[in-house]
mmCIF file of C-alpha atoms in Angstrom:
data_model
loop_
_atom_site.group_PDB
_atom_site.id
_atom_site.type_symbol
_atom_site.label_atom_id
_atom_site.label_comp_id
_atom_site.label_asym_id
_atom_site.label_seq_id
_atom_site.Cartn_x
_atom_site.Cartn_y
_atom_site.Cartn_z
ATOM 1 C CA UNK A 1 9.330 10.577 19.379
ATOM 2 C CA UNK A 2 6.751 11.316 16.340
ATOM 3 C CA UNK A 3 4.625 8.651 15.311
ATOM 4 C CA UNK A 4 5.101 9.563 11.592
ATOM 5 C CA UNK A 5 9.014 10.218 11.674
ATOM 6 C CA UNK A 6 11.968 8.478 11.345
ATOM 7 C CA UNK A 7 15.767 8.136 10.686
ATOM 8 C CA UNK A 8 14.688 4.879 9.535
ATOM 9 C CA UNK A 9 13.006 3.782 5.869
ATOM 10 C CA UNK A 10 10.685 2.624 7.648
ATOM 11 C CA UNK A 11 8.252 2.884 10.817
ATOM 12 C CA UNK A 12 7.296 -0.668 11.739
ATOM 13 C CA UNK A 13 4.102 -0.079 14.497
ATOM 14 C CA UNK A 14 3.269 -3.665 16.154
ATOM 15 C CA UNK A 15 2.232 -5.683 19.301
ATOM 16 C CA UNK A 16 2.385 -8.639 21.068
ATOM 17 C CA UNK A 17 -1.203 -9.201 21.789
ATOM 18 C CA UNK A 18 -2.089 -8.709 18.005
ATOM 19 C CA UNK A 19 -2.538 -12.293 16.416
ATOM 20 C CA UNK A 20 -2.016 -9.858 12.656
ATOM 21 C CA UNK A 21 0.770 -9.041 13.759
ATOM 22 C CA UNK A 22 2.538 -11.993 14.693
ATOM 23 C CA UNK A 23 2.173 -12.994 11.008
ATOM 24 C CA UNK A 24 3.555 -10.521 10.597
ATOM 25 C CA UNK A 25 6.777 -10.156 12.525
ATOM 26 C CA UNK A 26 8.848 -13.158 10.679
ATOM 27 C CA UNK A 27 7.762 -12.072 6.905
ATOM 28 C CA UNK A 28 8.657 -8.095 8.080
ATOM 29 C CA UNK A 29 11.828 -9.054 9.690
ATOM 30 C CA UNK A 30 12.653 -10.911 6.845
ATOM 31 C CA UNK A 31 11.862 -7.947 3.906
ATOM 32 C CA UNK A 32 14.457 -6.225 6.295
ATOM 33 C CA UNK A 33 16.878 -8.647 5.788
ATOM 34 C CA UNK A 34 16.832 -8.807 2.428
ATOM 35 C CA UNK A 35 16.979 -5.402 1.451
ATOM 36 C CA UNK A 36 20.068 -4.658 4.232
ATOM 37 C CA UNK A 37 17.997 -2.054 5.957
ATOM 38 C CA UNK A 38 17.068 -1.260 9.294
ATOM 39 C CA UNK A 39 13.300 -0.504 10.115
ATOM 40 C CA UNK A 40 12.631 1.772 13.354
ATOM 41 C CA UNK A 41 9.813 -1.237 15.139
ATOM 42 C CA UNK A 42 7.793 0.512 17.657
ATOM 43 C CA UNK A 43 4.918 -0.822 20.194
ATOM 44 C CA UNK A 44 1.502 -0.377 19.785
ATOM 45 C CA UNK A 45 -0.333 -0.853 22.378
ATOM 46 C CA UNK A 46 -4.390 -1.786 21.644
ATOM 47 C CA UNK A 47 -6.797 -0.891 23.060
ATOM 48 C CA UNK A 48 -9.251 -3.532 21.364
ATOM 49 C CA UNK A 49 -11.909 -3.122 23.693
ATOM 50 C CA UNK A 50 -12.457 0.526 22.993
ATOM 51 C CA UNK A 51 -13.621 -1.152 18.628
ATOM 52 C CA UNK A 52 -14.210 -4.609 19.248
ATOM 53 C CA UNK A 53 -16.345 -4.878 22.597
ATOM 54 C CA UNK A 54 -14.242 -7.044 25.220
ATOM 55 C CA UNK A 55 -14.768 -10.320 25.983
ATOM 56 C CA UNK A 56 -13.360 -13.659 28.792
ATOM 57 C CA UNK A 57 -13.281 -17.202 27.769
ATOM 58 C CA UNK A 58 -12.627 -19.495 31.077
ATOM 59 C CA UNK A 59 -11.628 -23.130 29.629
ATOM 60 C CA UNK A 60 -12.224 -21.965 25.978
ATOM 61 C CA UNK A 61 -15.479 -21.045 27.063
ATOM 62 C CA UNK A 62 -16.643 -17.661 26.919
ATOM 63 C CA UNK A 63 -17.727 -16.366 29.930
ATOM 64 C CA UNK A 64 -17.855 -12.190 30.081
ATOM 65 C CA UNK A 65 -18.859 -10.190 26.539
ATOM 66 C CA UNK A 66 -19.740 -7.195 25.584
ATOM 67 C CA UNK A 67 -19.075 -7.896 21.597
ATOM 68 C CA UNK A 68 -22.315 -7.998 18.703
ATOM 69 C CA UNK A 69 -22.995 -10.255 16.431
ATOM 70 C CA UNK A 70 -20.739 -9.273 13.897
ATOM 71 C CA UNK A 71 -18.029 -8.209 16.442
ATOM 72 C CA UNK A 72 -18.012 -12.093 17.359
ATOM 73 C CA UNK A 73 -17.839 -12.878 13.494
ATOM 74 C CA UNK A 74 -14.845 -10.362 13.185
ATOM 75 C CA UNK A 75 -12.859 -11.626 15.742
ATOM 76 C CA UNK A 76 -13.509 -15.594 14.549
ATOM 77 C CA UNK A 77 -12.341 -15.187 11.175
ATOM 78 C CA UNK A 78 -9.293 -12.741 12.012
ATOM 79 C CA UNK A 79 -7.970 -15.519 13.940
ATOM 80 C CA UNK A 80 -8.716 -17.967 11.951
ATOM 81 C CA UNK A 81 -7.196 -16.084 9.051
ATOM 82 C CA UNK A 82 -4.216 -15.515 10.928
ATOM 83 C CA UNK A 83 -3.449 -18.896 12.351
ATOM 84 C CA UNK A 84 -3.989 -20.716 9.246
ATOM 85 C CA UNK A 85 -1.302 -18.235 7.847
ATOM 86 C CA UNK A 86 1.374 -18.637 11.249
ATOM 87 C CA UNK A 87 0.646 -22.355 10.380
ATOM 88 C CA UNK A 88 2.141 -21.621 7.352
ATOM 89 C CA UNK A 89 5.525 -21.070 9.310
ATOM 90 C CA UNK A 90 5.405 -23.502 12.057
ATOM 91 C CA UNK A 91 3.882 -21.161 14.731
ATOM 92 C CA UNK A 92 1.386 -22.402 16.636
ATOM 93 C CA UNK A 93 -1.495 -19.421 17.247
ATOM 94 C CA UNK A 94 -3.650 -20.276 19.827
ATOM 95 C CA UNK A 95 -6.639 -18.018 21.269
ATOM 96 C CA UNK A 96 -6.246 -15.849 24.359
ATOM 97 C CA UNK A 97 -8.088 -16.019 27.017
ATOM 98 C CA UNK A 98 -8.938 -12.731 27.777
ATOM 99 C CA UNK A 99 -7.596 -9.247 26.634
ATOM 100 C CA UNK A 100 -3.906 -9.123 27.574
ATOM 101 C CA UNK A 101 -2.543 -6.236 28.252
ATOM 102 C CA UNK A 102 0.684 -5.885 26.518
ATOM 103 C CA UNK A 103 2.741 -3.279 27.346
ATOM 104 C CA UNK A 104 5.699 -4.479 29.848
ATOM 105 C CA UNK A 105 6.135 -6.093 26.444
ATOM 106 C CA UNK A 106 5.808 -3.564 23.687
ATOM 107 C CA UNK A 107 8.022 -0.533 26.436
ATOM 108 C CA UNK A 108 11.048 -4.189 26.025
ATOM 109 C CA UNK A 109 10.339 -3.400 21.967
ATOM 110 C CA UNK A 110 11.404 -0.011 22.778
ATOM 111 C CA UNK A 111 14.580 -1.048 25.484
ATOM 112 C CA UNK A 112 15.221 -3.971 22.262
ATOM 113 C CA UNK A 113 15.838 -0.953 20.131
ATOM 114 C CA UNK A 114 18.343 1.253 22.474
ATOM 115 C CA UNK A 115 20.689 -0.897 23.214
ATOM 116 C CA UNK A 116 20.970 -4.564 21.238
ATOM 117 C CA UNK A 117 19.188 -3.504 17.775
ATOM 118 C CA UNK A 118 20.453 -6.680 16.397
ATOM 119 C CA UNK A 119 18.725 -8.799 19.025
ATOM 120 C CA UNK A 120 15.516 -7.726 17.909
ATOM 121 C CA UNK A 121 14.991 -11.172 15.692
ATOM 122 C CA UNK A 122 15.340 -13.168 19.333
ATOM 123 C CA UNK A 123 13.258 -10.819 20.784
ATOM 124 C CA UNK A 124 10.341 -11.145 18.632
ATOM 125 C CA UNK A 125 11.213 -15.031 18.958
ATOM 126 C CA UNK A 126 11.540 -15.274 22.534
ATOM 127 C CA UNK A 127 7.899 -13.071 23.091
ATOM 128 C CA UNK A 128 5.449 -13.842 20.655
ATOM 129 C CA UNK A 129 5.285 -17.579 19.536
ATOM 130 C CA UNK A 130 5.450 -18.629 23.581
ATOM 131 C CA UNK A 131 2.588 -15.990 23.923
ATOM 132 C CA UNK A 132 0.703 -17.335 21.197
ATOM 133 C CA UNK A 133 1.175 -20.996 22.617
ATOM 134 C CA UNK A 134 -0.242 -19.485 25.485
ATOM 135 C CA UNK A 135 3.433 -19.858 27.785
ATOM 136 C CA UNK A 136 3.586 -17.060 28.870
ATOM 137 C CA UNK A 137 1.986 -14.503 31.380
ATOM 138 C CA UNK A 138 2.817 -11.022 29.501
ATOM 139 C CA UNK A 139 1.573 -9.036 32.574
ATOM 140 C CA UNK A 140 5.068 -10.011 34.412
ATOM 141 C CA UNK A 141 8.014 -7.951 34.590
ATOM 142 C CA UNK A 142 9.578 -10.875 35.415
ATOM 143 C CA UNK A 143 8.396 -12.796 32.442
ATOM 144 C CA UNK A 144 9.114 -9.983 29.843
ATOM 145 C CA UNK A 145 12.939 -9.886 31.515
ATOM 146 C CA UNK A 146 13.252 -13.202 31.223
ATOM 147 C CA UNK A 147 13.006 -13.272 27.480
ATOM 148 C CA UNK A 148 15.502 -10.670 27.255
ATOM 149 C CA UNK A 149 17.539 -13.019 28.802
ATOM 150 C CA UNK A 150 16.275 -15.795 26.555
ATOM 151 C CA UNK A 151 17.233 -12.972 23.252
ATOM 152 C CA UNK A 152 20.543 -12.877 23.804
ATOM 153 C CA UNK A 153 20.272 -9.376 26.011
ATOM 154 C CA UNK A 154 21.130 -7.567 28.971
ATOM 155 C CA UNK A 155 17.465 -7.287 30.925
ATOM 156 C CA UNK A 156 19.197 -5.063 34.030
ATOM 157 C CA UNK A 157 18.081 -2.499 34.435
ATOM 158 C CA UNK A 158 14.700 -3.595 32.354
ATOM 159 C CA UNK A 159 12.149 -3.310 34.873
ATOM 160 C CA UNK A 160 13.316 0.401 36.007
ATOM 161 C CA UNK A 161 13.158 1.303 32.417
ATOM 162 C CA UNK A 162 9.518 -0.201 32.039
ATOM 163 C CA UNK A 163 8.194 1.910 34.511
ATOM 164 C CA UNK A 164 9.952 4.660 34.205
ATOM 165 C CA UNK A 165 11.981 5.862 30.533
ATOM 166 C CA UNK A 166 10.641 3.712 28.534
ATOM 167 C CA UNK A 167 6.950 3.363 30.384
ATOM 168 C CA UNK A 168 6.343 7.480 29.685
ATOM 169 C CA UNK A 169 8.430 6.817 25.799
ATOM 170 C CA UNK A 170 5.241 4.316 25.286
ATOM 171 C CA UNK A 171 2.489 6.002 26.867
ATOM 172 C CA UNK A 172 4.043 10.032 25.260
ATOM 173 C CA UNK A 173 3.664 7.214 21.631
ATOM 174 C CA UNK A 174 0.365 5.960 21.674
ATOM 175 C CA UNK A 175 -2.130 9.601 21.922
ATOM 176 C CA UNK A 176 0.178 10.572 18.630
ATOM 177 C CA UNK A 177 -1.736 7.156 17.046
ATOM 178 C CA UNK A 178 -4.680 7.824 16.250
ATOM 179 C CA UNK A 179 -4.231 11.495 15.357
ATOM 180 C CA UNK A 180 -1.567 10.108 12.885
ATOM 181 C CA UNK A 181 -4.079 8.098 11.059
ATOM 182 C CA UNK A 182 -2.705 5.074 12.890
ATOM 183 C CA UNK A 183 -4.757 2.586 14.300
ATOM 184 C CA UNK A 184 -3.817 -1.339 14.320
ATOM 185 C CA UNK A 185 -0.731 -3.435 13.481
ATOM 186 C CA UNK A 186 0.306 -4.375 11.732
ATOM 187 C CA UNK A 187 1.487 -0.653 10.355
ATOM 188 C CA UNK A 188 3.256 0.716 8.146
ATOM 189 C CA UNK A 189 5.157 3.731 7.696
ATOM 190 C CA UNK A 190 6.578 4.546 4.874
ATOM 191 C CA UNK A 191 7.550 8.274 2.946
ATOM 192 C CA UNK A 192 4.964 9.942 5.685
ATOM 193 C CA UNK A 193 2.401 6.798 4.103
ATOM 194 C CA UNK A 194 -0.085 5.081 6.350
ATOM 195 C CA UNK A 195 -0.128 1.190 5.585
ATOM 196 C CA UNK A 196 -2.220 -1.064 7.842
ATOM 197 C CA UNK A 197 -1.113 -5.131 6.998
ATOM 198 C CA UNK A 198 0.717 -6.731 5.710
ATOM 199 C CA UNK A 199 -0.709 -7.722 2.886
ATOM 200 C CA UNK A 200 2.069 -4.239 1.867
ATOM 201 C CA UNK A 201 4.690 -6.576 1.766
ATOM 202 C CA UNK A 202 5.168 -6.702 -1.677
ATOM 203 C CA UNK A 203 4.420 -3.189 -2.255
ATOM 204 C CA UNK A 204 6.447 -1.689 0.884
ATOM 205 C CA UNK A 205 8.882 -3.727 -0.581
ATOM 206 C CA UNK A 206 8.689 -2.348 -4.468
ATOM 207 C CA UNK A 207 9.082 1.196 -2.907
ATOM 208 C CA UNK A 208 12.111 0.680 -0.778
ATOM 209 C CA UNK A 209 13.632 -1.360 -3.716
ATOM 210 C CA UNK A 210 13.029 1.764 -5.994
ATOM 211 C CA UNK A 211 9.670 1.959 -7.778
ATOM 212 C CA UNK A 212 11.288 -0.240 -9.992
ATOM 213 C CA UNK A 213 8.488 -1.202 -12.720
ATOM 214 C CA UNK A 214 4.911 -1.354 -11.661
ATOM 215 C CA UNK A 215 3.779 -1.233 -8.038
ATOM 216 C CA UNK A 216 2.578 -4.698 -6.946
ATOM 217 C CA UNK A 217 -0.701 -5.445 -5.379
ATOM 218 C CA UNK A 218 -1.339 -6.319 -1.914
ATOM 219 C CA UNK A 219 -0.696 -10.069 -0.987
ATOM 220 C CA UNK A 220 -0.143 -11.451 1.647
ATOM 221 C CA UNK A 221 3.021 -13.741 0.528
ATOM 222 C CA UNK A 222 3.226 -17.488 1.208
ATOM 223 C CA UNK A 223 7.460 -17.753 -0.041
ATOM 224 C CA UNK A 224 7.954 -19.268 3.269
ATOM 225 C CA UNK A 225 11.266 -20.126 2.028
ATOM 226 C CA UNK A 226 11.470 -15.906 3.688
ATOM 227 C CA UNK A 227 9.804 -16.279 6.426
ATOM 228 C CA UNK A 228 12.435 -17.858 8.838
ATOM 229 C CA UNK A 229 13.606 -16.885 12.293
ATOM 230 C CA UNK A 230 16.071 -14.824 12.713
ATOM 231 C CA UNK B 1 -14.730 -23.778 -8.937
ATOM 232 C CA UNK B 2 -13.174 -20.682 -7.179
ATOM 233 C CA UNK B 3 -16.910 -19.302 -5.429
ATOM 234 C CA UNK B 4 -16.960 -15.648 -4.608
ATOM 235 C CA UNK B 5 -19.439 -12.847 -2.507
ATOM 236 C CA UNK B 6 -18.801 -9.570 -4.327
ATOM 237 C CA UNK B 7 -20.904 -6.356 -3.243
ATOM 238 C CA UNK B 8 -20.811 -3.173 -6.074
ATOM 239 C CA UNK B 9 -20.952 -0.993 -2.701
ATOM 240 C CA UNK B 10 -17.743 -2.480 -1.544
ATOM 241 C CA UNK B 11 -14.655 -0.635 -2.655
ATOM 242 C CA UNK B 12 -12.377 -3.952 -2.083
ATOM 243 C CA UNK B 13 -14.941 -5.773 -3.733
ATOM 244 C CA UNK B 14 -13.868 -4.053 -6.912
ATOM 245 C CA UNK B 15 -10.682 -4.296 -6.386
ATOM 246 C CA UNK B 16 -10.376 -7.898 -6.803
ATOM 247 C CA UNK B 17 -12.342 -8.174 -9.060
ATOM 248 C CA UNK B 18 -9.485 -7.640 -12.673
ATOM 249 C CA UNK B 19 -6.530 -9.792 -9.690
ATOM 250 C CA UNK B 20 -9.037 -12.159 -10.090
ATOM 251 C CA UNK B 21 -10.413 -12.904 -13.658
ATOM 252 C CA UNK B 22 -6.560 -12.207 -13.953
ATOM 253 C CA UNK B 23 -5.809 -15.971 -11.585
ATOM 254 C CA UNK B 24 -9.126 -17.291 -13.576
ATOM 255 C CA UNK B 25 -7.812 -17.040 -16.709
ATOM 256 C CA UNK B 26 -4.209 -18.248 -16.101
ATOM 257 C CA UNK B 27 -5.757 -21.719 -14.254
ATOM 258 C CA UNK B 28 -8.458 -22.287 -15.807
ATOM 259 C CA UNK B 29 -11.507 -21.968 -13.836
ATOM 260 C CA UNK B 30 -14.299 -21.293 -13.308
ATOM 261 C CA UNK B 31 -15.475 -18.376 -11.056
ATOM 262 C CA UNK B 32 -18.933 -18.793 -9.354
ATOM 263 C CA UNK B 33 -20.135 -15.018 -9.258
ATOM 264 C CA UNK B 34 -22.372 -14.370 -5.979
ATOM 265 C CA UNK B 35 -23.882 -11.422 -4.358
ATOM 266 C CA UNK B 36 -24.252 -10.489 -0.833
ATOM 267 C CA UNK B 37 -25.309 -7.372 0.082
ATOM 268 C CA UNK B 38 -22.737 -5.531 2.887
ATOM 269 C CA UNK B 39 -22.887 -2.219 5.614
ATOM 270 C CA UNK B 40 -22.462 0.847 3.180
ATOM 271 C CA UNK B 41 -19.547 1.597 3.703
ATOM 272 C CA UNK B 42 -18.789 6.105 5.240
ATOM 273 C CA UNK B 43 -16.543 7.503 7.184
ATOM 274 C CA UNK B 44 -18.265 8.878 10.518
ATOM 275 C CA UNK B 45 -17.957 12.433 10.212
ATOM 276 C CA UNK B 46 -15.676 13.909 13.611
ATOM 277 C CA UNK B 47 -17.221 14.962 16.258
ATOM 278 C CA UNK B 48 -16.292 17.351 19.127
ATOM 279 C CA UNK B 49 -15.932 14.767 21.853
ATOM 280 C CA UNK B 50 -16.009 11.336 20.509
ATOM 281 C CA UNK B 51 -14.757 7.252 22.710
ATOM 282 C CA UNK B 52 -11.582 5.564 22.305
ATOM 283 C CA UNK B 53 -13.729 3.236 20.319
ATOM 284 C CA UNK B 54 -15.612 6.398 18.145
ATOM 285 C CA UNK B 55 -12.171 7.572 17.115
ATOM 286 C CA UNK B 56 -10.403 4.786 16.355
ATOM 287 C CA UNK B 57 -13.748 3.688 13.849
ATOM 288 C CA UNK B 58 -13.626 6.759 11.950
ATOM 289 C CA UNK B 59 -9.344 7.029 11.714
ATOM 290 C CA UNK B 60 -9.818 3.117 10.604
ATOM 291 C CA UNK B 61 -12.628 4.182 8.118
ATOM 292 C CA UNK B 62 -10.468 7.164 6.508
ATOM 293 C CA UNK B 63 -6.814 4.841 6.517
ATOM 294 C CA UNK B 64 -9.400 2.060 4.550
ATOM 295 C CA UNK B 65 -10.149 4.741 1.667
ATOM 296 C CA UNK B 66 -7.308 6.848 1.363
ATOM 297 C CA UNK B 67 -5.649 2.731 0.683
ATOM 298 C CA UNK B 68 -8.417 1.343 -1.334
ATOM 299 C CA UNK B 69 -7.687 4.987 -3.649
ATOM 300 C CA UNK B 70 -4.294 4.062 -3.266
ATOM 301 C CA UNK B 71 -4.827 0.199 -5.031
ATOM 302 C CA UNK B 72 -7.550 1.523 -7.077
ATOM 303 C CA UNK B 73 -4.501 3.851 -8.562
ATOM 304 C CA UNK B 74 -1.778 1.571 -8.635
ATOM 305 C CA UNK B 75 -4.646 -0.765 -10.691
ATOM 306 C CA UNK B 76 -4.945 2.600 -12.931
ATOM 307 C CA UNK B 77 -8.395 2.687 -12.064
ATOM 308 C CA UNK B 78 -11.008 5.540 -11.334
ATOM 309 C CA UNK B 79 -12.713 5.203 -8.255
ATOM 310 C CA UNK B 80 -14.075 8.010 -6.468
ATOM 311 C CA UNK B 81 -16.216 7.779 -2.364
ATOM 312 C CA UNK B 82 -19.928 9.483 -2.901
ATOM 313 C CA UNK B 83 -20.234 11.375 1.120
ATOM 314 C CA UNK B 84 -23.881 9.652 0.807
ATOM 315 C CA UNK B 85 -22.949 5.479 -1.003
ATOM 316 C CA UNK B 86 -25.972 5.087 -3.058
ATOM 317 C CA UNK B 87 -27.036 1.429 -2.362
ATOM 318 C CA UNK B 88 -26.714 -1.823 -4.593
ATOM 319 C CA UNK B 89 -29.165 -4.190 -4.280
ATOM 320 C CA UNK B 90 -30.903 -4.804 -7.152
ATOM 321 C CA UNK B 91 -27.457 -5.109 -9.194
ATOM 322 C CA UNK B 92 -27.116 -7.738 -6.657
ATOM 323 C CA UNK B 93 -30.601 -9.750 -6.843
ATOM 324 C CA UNK B 94 -30.018 -8.973 -11.178
ATOM 325 C CA UNK B 95 -26.595 -10.772 -9.901
ATOM 326 C CA UNK B 96 -28.137 -13.963 -8.844
ATOM 327 C CA UNK B 97 -30.124 -14.339 -11.485
ATOM 328 C CA UNK B 98 -27.922 -14.525 -14.828
ATOM 329 C CA UNK B 99 -27.887 -16.959 -16.915
ATOM 330 C CA UNK B 100 -24.015 -16.781 -19.098
ATOM 331 C CA UNK B 101 -21.743 -15.280 -18.560
ATOM 332 C CA UNK B 102 -22.456 -12.161 -15.317
ATOM 333 C CA UNK B 103 -18.838 -10.420 -16.469
ATOM 334 C CA UNK B 104 -19.927 -6.912 -18.496
ATOM 335 C CA UNK B 105 -22.955 -6.289 -16.202
ATOM 336 C CA UNK B 106 -20.611 -6.820 -12.823
ATOM 337 C CA UNK B 107 -17.886 -4.726 -14.443
ATOM 338 C CA UNK B 108 -20.560 -2.544 -16.097
ATOM 339 C CA UNK B 109 -21.892 -2.225 -12.564
ATOM 340 C CA UNK B 110 -18.986 -1.534 -10.310
ATOM 341 C CA UNK B 111 -17.744 1.321 -12.505
ATOM 342 C CA UNK B 112 -20.975 2.831 -13.460
ATOM 343 C CA UNK B 113 -21.136 3.016 -8.760
ATOM 344 C CA UNK B 114 -17.513 3.919 -8.664
ATOM 345 C CA UNK B 115 -17.469 6.158 -11.480
ATOM 346 C CA UNK B 116 -20.544 8.106 -12.080
ATOM 347 C CA UNK B 117 -22.126 7.394 -8.493
ATOM 348 C CA UNK B 118 -24.650 4.812 -9.919
ATOM 349 C CA UNK B 119 -28.075 4.212 -7.573
ATOM 350 C CA UNK B 120 -27.394 0.150 -8.616
ATOM 351 C CA UNK B 121 -30.482 -0.418 -5.944
ATOM 352 C CA UNK B 122 -33.146 2.085 -8.932
ATOM 353 C CA UNK B 123 -34.652 -0.880 -10.807
ATOM 354 C CA UNK B 124 -34.593 1.392 -13.408
ATOM 355 C CA UNK B 125 -31.094 2.314 -13.336
ATOM 356 C CA UNK B 126 -30.355 -2.157 -12.929
ATOM 357 C CA UNK B 127 -31.873 -2.371 -16.880
ATOM 358 C CA UNK B 128 -30.230 0.562 -18.312
ATOM 359 C CA UNK B 129 -26.805 -1.788 -17.373
ATOM 360 C CA UNK B 130 -28.106 -5.126 -18.174
ATOM 361 C CA UNK B 131 -29.761 -3.674 -21.535
ATOM 362 C CA UNK B 132 -25.772 -1.875 -22.253
ATOM 363 C CA UNK B 133 -24.229 -5.306 -21.916
ATOM 364 C CA UNK B 134 -27.043 -7.343 -23.869
ATOM 365 C CA UNK B 135 -28.454 -8.787 -20.851
ATOM 366 C CA UNK B 136 -32.902 -8.617 -21.211
ATOM 367 C CA UNK B 137 -34.352 -6.959 -17.822
ATOM 368 C CA UNK B 138 -35.406 -9.787 -14.822
ATOM 369 C CA UNK B 139 -37.971 -11.233 -12.190
ATOM 370 C CA UNK B 140 -37.486 -8.059 -10.232
ATOM 371 C CA UNK B 141 -39.258 -10.350 -8.272
ATOM 372 C CA UNK B 142 -37.563 -13.869 -8.653
ATOM 373 C CA UNK B 143 -34.690 -12.696 -8.703
ATOM 374 C CA UNK B 144 -34.953 -11.498 -4.690
ATOM 375 C CA UNK B 145 -36.032 -14.212 -4.276
ATOM 376 C CA UNK B 146 -32.669 -15.433 -5.733
ATOM 377 C CA UNK B 147 -30.399 -13.537 -4.100
ATOM 378 C CA UNK B 148 -32.531 -13.582 -0.106
ATOM 379 C CA UNK B 149 -31.916 -17.275 -0.815
ATOM 380 C CA UNK B 150 -27.790 -17.143 -1.415
ATOM 381 C CA UNK B 151 -27.605 -15.246 1.046
ATOM 382 C CA UNK B 152 -28.921 -16.793 3.539
ATOM 383 C CA UNK B 153 -26.712 -20.202 2.549
ATOM 384 C CA UNK B 154 -24.078 -18.115 2.262
ATOM 385 C CA UNK B 155 -24.334 -16.351 6.516
ATOM 386 C CA UNK B 156 -24.310 -20.909 6.515
ATOM 387 C CA UNK B 157 -21.698 -20.339 5.649
ATOM 388 C CA UNK B 158 -19.798 -18.280 7.685
ATOM 389 C CA UNK B 159 -20.107 -15.251 4.908
ATOM 390 C CA UNK B 160 -19.240 -11.971 6.901
ATOM 391 C CA UNK B 161 -17.896 -9.689 4.327
ATOM 392 C CA UNK B 162 -17.166 -9.270 0.745
ATOM 393 C CA UNK B 163 -15.233 -9.768 -1.566
ATOM 394 C CA UNK B 164 -15.153 -13.721 0.210
ATOM 395 C CA UNK B 165 -13.204 -16.677 -1.214
ATOM 396 C CA UNK B 166 -14.701 -20.345 -0.695
ATOM 397 C CA UNK B 167 -12.599 -22.945 -2.869
ATOM 398 C CA UNK B 168 -11.161 -26.223 -0.829
ATOM 399 C CA UNK B 169 -13.691 -25.778 2.299
ATOM 400 C CA UNK B 170 -11.244 -22.779 3.159
ATOM 401 C CA UNK B 171 -13.038 -18.926 3.583
ATOM 402 C CA UNK B 172 -10.795 -16.084 2.396
ATOM 403 C CA UNK B 173 -11.800 -12.158 2.937
ATOM 404 C CA UNK B 174 -10.032 -9.699 0.800
ATOM 405 C CA UNK B 175 -8.001 -10.261 -2.334
ATOM 406 C CA UNK B 176 -4.241 -10.139 -0.393
ATOM 407 C CA UNK B 177 -4.882 -14.168 -0.468
ATOM 408 C CA UNK B 178 -4.886 -14.870 -4.241
ATOM 409 C CA UNK B 179 -1.469 -15.930 -3.278
ATOM 410 C CA UNK B 180 -2.367 -18.665 -1.144
ATOM 411 C CA UNK B 181 -6.357 -19.255 -4.166
ATOM 412 C CA UNK B 182 -3.378 -19.969 -6.629
ATOM 413 C CA UNK B 183 -1.683 -22.346 -4.583
ATOM 414 C CA UNK B 184 -5.265 -23.840 -3.706
ATOM 415 C CA UNK B 185 -6.386 -24.383 -7.387
ATOM 416 C CA UNK B 186 -3.082 -24.851 -8.478
ATOM 417 C CA UNK B 187 -3.015 -28.157 -6.107
ATOM 418 C CA UNK B 188 -6.315 -29.548 -7.160
ATOM 419 C CA UNK B 189 -5.165 -29.252 -10.572
ATOM 420 C CA UNK B 190 -2.738 -32.289 -9.303
ATOM 421 C CA UNK B 191 0.325 -29.317 -10.541
#
């Protein structure tokens, strides 16, 4: 899998533990559905401590932190911002108490893409909202298997895939991302152009619809009717 | 009233200018323009041995620059990132004390910075810009004190970047929020 190449019209990189990806899932699925296209969804498992410092909370209080004041300002704002947009979609977003290893549910994206493509939206619905309500231990294989089953996806063989072929595919993709210019989620790759953030969805839509008329500027769309669960 | 914090050396502030003015015109809302100096933007040079964090910051900065250039083209705007970015504090201090409509000065300052790499930290450069839009030179001491005061209050409000919009007790960072800001203005106006 090449980080920038796909047979699909658009590559979408997401991570289960990203609040910005969480807020982008339904609008991006809605775009895919409205265009009648199939995007190439892929995992990008963020290494958050490497660029935003690390922190651990207990009962809402920070008990460990290597973050600077400006890093905390960014993180706090990012959560507030993602939360208000999630709430517009009827979703709850609680700040996480630690930085999770999201690789297992992210490998789950690869599994669904290979075995049950039409149920990808159901998988995201089974994982993202409960994780952001702090109801899922996404580091537990059995929990991710249960999410697959809840989404109507056969999970037999997933554990083996997540430890073997899927893990290898995931781990092979991650080191390609920085050298390709990809650093965060959601990232949209469209004809080699890399766009980070769901504010680019108006541009992505315009491009995929044939680039008619003037190109749109960036904007977070707030038409909630277009972002219902799929 | 829409409060908007900008910095002339912020590419995102520059690209927010005209879309925000369009919003203000269509909704007939007043903008309270306030200066907020941010860190100069630069793309780190690739090192032989980078940490993951260093590489992340370099890739992110390069991507941000490319996206700004992408949307500058979409807006039909000339934009050039200097290798060594100039400052903007004198222009921001002037903005802090302008009486009347600051928009002609704001437009002139942004254009000078992003197309001619003008040094907006130089009071003489800023005075020429002010004269070009019919504004007298400010009392620089008073202007700097006012800018410092605005910054202090801004930080108390949680501002840490530009462009930052404050409306209806909500803070929005970036022009991508204009659809929501538009809806808040409409709600305030009782539409």
